[in-house]
Short mmCIF file of C-alpha atoms and ligand atoms in Angstrom, two decimals:
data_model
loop_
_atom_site.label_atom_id
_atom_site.label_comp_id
_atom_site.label_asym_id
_atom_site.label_seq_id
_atom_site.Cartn_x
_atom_site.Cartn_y
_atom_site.Cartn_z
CA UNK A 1256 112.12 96.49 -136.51
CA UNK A 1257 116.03 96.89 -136.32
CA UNK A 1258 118.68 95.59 -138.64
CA UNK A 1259 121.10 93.08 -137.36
CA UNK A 1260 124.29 91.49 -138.69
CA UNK A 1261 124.37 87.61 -138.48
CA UNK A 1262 128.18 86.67 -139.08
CA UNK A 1263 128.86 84.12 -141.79
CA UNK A 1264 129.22 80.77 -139.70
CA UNK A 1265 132.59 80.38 -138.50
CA UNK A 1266 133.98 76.74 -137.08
CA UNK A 1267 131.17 74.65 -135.40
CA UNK A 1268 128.45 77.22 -136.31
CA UNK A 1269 125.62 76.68 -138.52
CA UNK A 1270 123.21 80.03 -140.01
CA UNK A 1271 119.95 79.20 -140.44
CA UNK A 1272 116.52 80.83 -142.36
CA UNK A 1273 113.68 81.05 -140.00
CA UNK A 1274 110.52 79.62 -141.15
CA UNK A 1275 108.52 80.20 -137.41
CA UNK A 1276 109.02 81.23 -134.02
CA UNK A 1277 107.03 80.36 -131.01
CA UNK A 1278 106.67 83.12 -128.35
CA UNK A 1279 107.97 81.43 -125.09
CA UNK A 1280 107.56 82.42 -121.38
CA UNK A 1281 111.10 82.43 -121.36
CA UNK A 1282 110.99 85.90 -123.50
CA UNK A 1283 109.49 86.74 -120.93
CA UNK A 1284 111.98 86.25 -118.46
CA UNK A 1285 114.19 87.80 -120.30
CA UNK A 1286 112.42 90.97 -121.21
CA UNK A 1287 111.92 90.79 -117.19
CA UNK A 1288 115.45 90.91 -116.34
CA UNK A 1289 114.83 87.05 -114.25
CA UNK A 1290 117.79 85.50 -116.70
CA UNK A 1291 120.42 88.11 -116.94
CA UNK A 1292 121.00 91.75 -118.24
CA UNK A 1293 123.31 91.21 -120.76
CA UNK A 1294 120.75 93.65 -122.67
CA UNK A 1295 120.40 93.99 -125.46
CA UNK A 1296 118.86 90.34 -126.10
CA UNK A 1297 117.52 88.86 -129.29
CA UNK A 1298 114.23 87.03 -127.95
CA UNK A 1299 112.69 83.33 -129.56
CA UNK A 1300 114.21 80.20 -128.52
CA UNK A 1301 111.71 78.18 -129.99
CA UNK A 1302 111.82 77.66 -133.32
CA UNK A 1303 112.24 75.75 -136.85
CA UNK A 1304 113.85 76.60 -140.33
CA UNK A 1305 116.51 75.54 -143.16
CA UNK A 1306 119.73 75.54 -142.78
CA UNK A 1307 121.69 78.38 -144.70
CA UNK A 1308 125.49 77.74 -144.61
CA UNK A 1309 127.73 76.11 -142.21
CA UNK A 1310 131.04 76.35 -141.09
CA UNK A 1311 134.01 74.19 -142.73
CA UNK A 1312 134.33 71.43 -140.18
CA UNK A 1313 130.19 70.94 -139.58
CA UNK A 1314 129.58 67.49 -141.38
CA UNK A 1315 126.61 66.35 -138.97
CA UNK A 1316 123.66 69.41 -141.11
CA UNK A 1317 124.18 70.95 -144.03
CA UNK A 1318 123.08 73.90 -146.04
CA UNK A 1319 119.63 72.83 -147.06
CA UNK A 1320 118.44 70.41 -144.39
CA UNK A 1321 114.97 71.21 -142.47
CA UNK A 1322 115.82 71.48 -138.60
CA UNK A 1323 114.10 72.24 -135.10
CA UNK A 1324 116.52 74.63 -133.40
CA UNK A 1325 117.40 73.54 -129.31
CA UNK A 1326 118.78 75.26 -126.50
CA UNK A 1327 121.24 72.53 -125.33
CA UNK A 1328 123.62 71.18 -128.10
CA UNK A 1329 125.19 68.66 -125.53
CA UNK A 1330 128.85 68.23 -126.13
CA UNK A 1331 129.49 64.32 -125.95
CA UNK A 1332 132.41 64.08 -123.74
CA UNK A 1333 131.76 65.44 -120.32
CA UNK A 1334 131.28 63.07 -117.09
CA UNK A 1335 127.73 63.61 -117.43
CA UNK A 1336 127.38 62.86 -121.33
CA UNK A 1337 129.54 59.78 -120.79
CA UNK A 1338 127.59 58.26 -118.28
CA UNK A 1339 124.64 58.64 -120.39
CA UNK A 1340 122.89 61.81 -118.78
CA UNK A 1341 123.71 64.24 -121.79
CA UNK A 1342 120.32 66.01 -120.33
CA UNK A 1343 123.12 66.96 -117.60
CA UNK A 1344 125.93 67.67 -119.91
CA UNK A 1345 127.92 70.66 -118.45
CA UNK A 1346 129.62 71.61 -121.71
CA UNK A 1347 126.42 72.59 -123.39
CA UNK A 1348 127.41 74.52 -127.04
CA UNK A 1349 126.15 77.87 -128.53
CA UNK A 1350 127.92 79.81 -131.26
CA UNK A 1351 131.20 81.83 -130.76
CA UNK A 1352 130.47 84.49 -133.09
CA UNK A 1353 127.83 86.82 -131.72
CA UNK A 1354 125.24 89.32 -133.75
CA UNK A 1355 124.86 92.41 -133.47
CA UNK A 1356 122.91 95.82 -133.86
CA UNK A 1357 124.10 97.82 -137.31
CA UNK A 1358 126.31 100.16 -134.61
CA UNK A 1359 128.09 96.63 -133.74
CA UNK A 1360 126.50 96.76 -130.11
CA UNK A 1361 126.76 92.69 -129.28
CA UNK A 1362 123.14 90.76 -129.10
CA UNK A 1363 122.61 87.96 -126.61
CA UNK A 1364 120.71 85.43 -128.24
CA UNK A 1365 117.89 84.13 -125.80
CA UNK A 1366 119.07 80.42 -124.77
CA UNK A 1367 121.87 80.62 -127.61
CA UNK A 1368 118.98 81.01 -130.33
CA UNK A 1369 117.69 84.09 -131.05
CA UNK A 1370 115.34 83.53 -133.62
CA UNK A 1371 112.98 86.47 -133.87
CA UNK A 1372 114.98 87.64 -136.85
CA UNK A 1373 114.93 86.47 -140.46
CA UNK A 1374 118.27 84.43 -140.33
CA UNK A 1375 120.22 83.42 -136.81
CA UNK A 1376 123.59 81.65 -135.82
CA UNK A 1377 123.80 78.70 -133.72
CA UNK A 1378 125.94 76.12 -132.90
CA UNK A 1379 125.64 73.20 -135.57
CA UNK A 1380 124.84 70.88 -132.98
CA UNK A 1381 121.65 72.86 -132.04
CA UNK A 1382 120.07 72.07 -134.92
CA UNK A 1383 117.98 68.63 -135.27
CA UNK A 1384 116.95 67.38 -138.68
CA UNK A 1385 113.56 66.54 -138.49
CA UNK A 1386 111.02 65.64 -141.14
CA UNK A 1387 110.77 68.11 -144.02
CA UNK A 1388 107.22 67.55 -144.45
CA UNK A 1389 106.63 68.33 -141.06
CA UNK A 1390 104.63 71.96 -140.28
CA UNK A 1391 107.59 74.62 -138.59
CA UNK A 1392 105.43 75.95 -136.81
CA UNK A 1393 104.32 72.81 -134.59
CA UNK A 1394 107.63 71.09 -134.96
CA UNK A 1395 109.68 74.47 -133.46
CA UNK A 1396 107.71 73.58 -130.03
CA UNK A 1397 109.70 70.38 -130.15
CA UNK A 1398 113.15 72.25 -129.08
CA UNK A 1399 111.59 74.23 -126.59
CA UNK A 1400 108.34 73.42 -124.55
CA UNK A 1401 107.93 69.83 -125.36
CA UNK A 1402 111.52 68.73 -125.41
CA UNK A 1403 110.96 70.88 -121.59
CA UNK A 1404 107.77 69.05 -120.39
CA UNK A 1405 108.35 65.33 -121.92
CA UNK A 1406 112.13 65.81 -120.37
CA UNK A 1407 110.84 66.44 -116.85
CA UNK A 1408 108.05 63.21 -117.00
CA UNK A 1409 110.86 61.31 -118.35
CA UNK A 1410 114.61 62.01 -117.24
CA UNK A 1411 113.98 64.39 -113.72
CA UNK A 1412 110.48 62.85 -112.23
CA UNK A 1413 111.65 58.91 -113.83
CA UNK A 1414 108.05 58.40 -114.69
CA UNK A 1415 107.21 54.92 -115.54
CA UNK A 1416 104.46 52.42 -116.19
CA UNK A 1417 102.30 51.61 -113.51
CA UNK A 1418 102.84 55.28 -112.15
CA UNK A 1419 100.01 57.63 -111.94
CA UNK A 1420 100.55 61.30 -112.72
CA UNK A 1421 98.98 64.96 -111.68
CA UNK A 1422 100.04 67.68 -113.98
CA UNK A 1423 98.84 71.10 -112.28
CA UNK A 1424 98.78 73.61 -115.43
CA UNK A 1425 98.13 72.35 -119.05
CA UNK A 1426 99.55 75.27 -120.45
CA UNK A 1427 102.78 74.22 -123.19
CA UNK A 1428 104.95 72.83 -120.99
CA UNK A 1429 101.94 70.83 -118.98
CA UNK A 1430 100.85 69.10 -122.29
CA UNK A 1431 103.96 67.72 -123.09
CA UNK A 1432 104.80 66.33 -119.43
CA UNK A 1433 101.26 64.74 -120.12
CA UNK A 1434 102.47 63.43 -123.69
CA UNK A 1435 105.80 61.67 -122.21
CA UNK A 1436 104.12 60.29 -119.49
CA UNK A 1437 102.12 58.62 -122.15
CA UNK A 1438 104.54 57.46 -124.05
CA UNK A 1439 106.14 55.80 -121.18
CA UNK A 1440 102.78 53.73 -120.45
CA UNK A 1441 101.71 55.57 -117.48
CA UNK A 1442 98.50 54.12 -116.70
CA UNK A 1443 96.43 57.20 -114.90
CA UNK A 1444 97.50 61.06 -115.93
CA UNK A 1445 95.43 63.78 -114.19
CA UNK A 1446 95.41 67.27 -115.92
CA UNK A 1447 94.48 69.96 -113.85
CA UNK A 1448 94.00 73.01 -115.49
CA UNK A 1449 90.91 76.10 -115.31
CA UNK A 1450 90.57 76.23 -118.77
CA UNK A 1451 88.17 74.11 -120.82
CA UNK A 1452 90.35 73.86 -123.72
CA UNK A 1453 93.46 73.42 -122.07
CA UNK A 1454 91.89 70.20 -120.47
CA UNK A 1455 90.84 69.13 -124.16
CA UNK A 1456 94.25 69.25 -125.10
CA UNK A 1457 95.39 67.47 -122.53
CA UNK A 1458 92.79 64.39 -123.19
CA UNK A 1459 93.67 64.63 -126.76
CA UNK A 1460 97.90 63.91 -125.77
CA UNK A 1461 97.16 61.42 -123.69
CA UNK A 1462 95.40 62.49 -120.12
CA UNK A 1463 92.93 60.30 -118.45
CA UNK A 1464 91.11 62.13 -116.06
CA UNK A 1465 90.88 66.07 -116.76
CA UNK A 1466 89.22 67.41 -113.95
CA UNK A 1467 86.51 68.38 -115.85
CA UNK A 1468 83.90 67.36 -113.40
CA UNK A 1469 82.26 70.14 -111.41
CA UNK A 1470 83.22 69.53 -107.58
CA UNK A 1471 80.60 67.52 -105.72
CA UNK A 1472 77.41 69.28 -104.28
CA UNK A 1473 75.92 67.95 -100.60
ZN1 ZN E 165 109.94 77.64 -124.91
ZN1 ZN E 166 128.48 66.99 -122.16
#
């Protein structure tokens, strides 16, 4: 356990209370070196809580409001946001302030979140409002793993009705590619996965054909 300073939000920044914290493969990554080494990092970029205080110009959350936390706060007014594609948006927004150790060695917030701590800074526009009655624990997957998975079915692979699907993994990610594609209407998703209950959870959001079937004997 170490004790960190989280800066009173300045302009554009938002501090918020951390209710949970999923533990993504990108910690993993990190802890690995495969992002960067700006050690030392604060891990969990998947998460939910209530927003603590906010900077002077943040109208869009305030203190108070129940919010998912995301990793790309798209800024609005690049070519790509303009033209629609804000899942391309090359301006993407973290907070300017950074935390840091008690010595005042600087933290790098995994994905601009950080939240395996108490309290963490983002940038306002990382926060969502989402439902308060909703459970943080299964809506802090939303800015992370699902928002991941039901992005790829729908913006990069353009999935649409009439299309079938193969999913190879059912792991986080997996399940959610299954859930967009149906949402979009695709007619036929196959999960392919090793695990029993993986392939349960993949029927249960939406697959049609987990390959549960042993393979064929002659
Ligand atoms: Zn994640
Ligand atoms: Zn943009």
């Amino acid at each position: 356990m170490e004790t960190i300073n989280v800066p009173t939000p300045g302009p554009g920044e938002a501090r918020v209370k951390v209710q949970a914290c999923g533990v993504c493969h990108t910690d993993l990554h990190y802890r690995e070196g495969g992002i960067n080494d700006k050690f030392p990092f604060l891990l969990g970029p998947e998460a939910a809580g209530v927003v603590e205080a906010v900077g002077d110009d943040v109208t869009a959350v305030a203190p108070g409001d129940f919010v998912i936390l995301n990793w790309r706060a798209v800024c609005g007014d690049c070519r790509a946001c303009r033209r629609g594609e804000a899942q391309y948006c090359f301006a993407t927004k973290n907070a300017t302030q950074r935390m840091t150790l008690e010595d005042g060695t600087e933290l790098t917030s995994a994905l601009g979140i950080g939240a395996f701590a108490e309290k963490t800074l983002v940038a306002a526009g990382q926060c969502t409002k989402v439902d308060p009655s909703a459970r943080p624990a299964a809506v802090g997957l939303l800015g992370c793993g699902v928002m991941a998975g039901l992005g790829a079915a729908i913006n990069t692979g353009g999935v649409t009705r009439g299309t079938s699907v193969a999913v190879i993994g059912c792991g986080g990610v997996g399940v959610a590619v299954i859930a967009g594609s149906a949402l979009v209407g695709v007619g036929r998703i196959i999960a392919i996965d090793i695990g029993p209950k993986k392939l349960a959870v993949a029927k249960k959001l939406g697959a049609t054909l987990p390959s549960t079937r042993p393979a064929p004997t002659r």
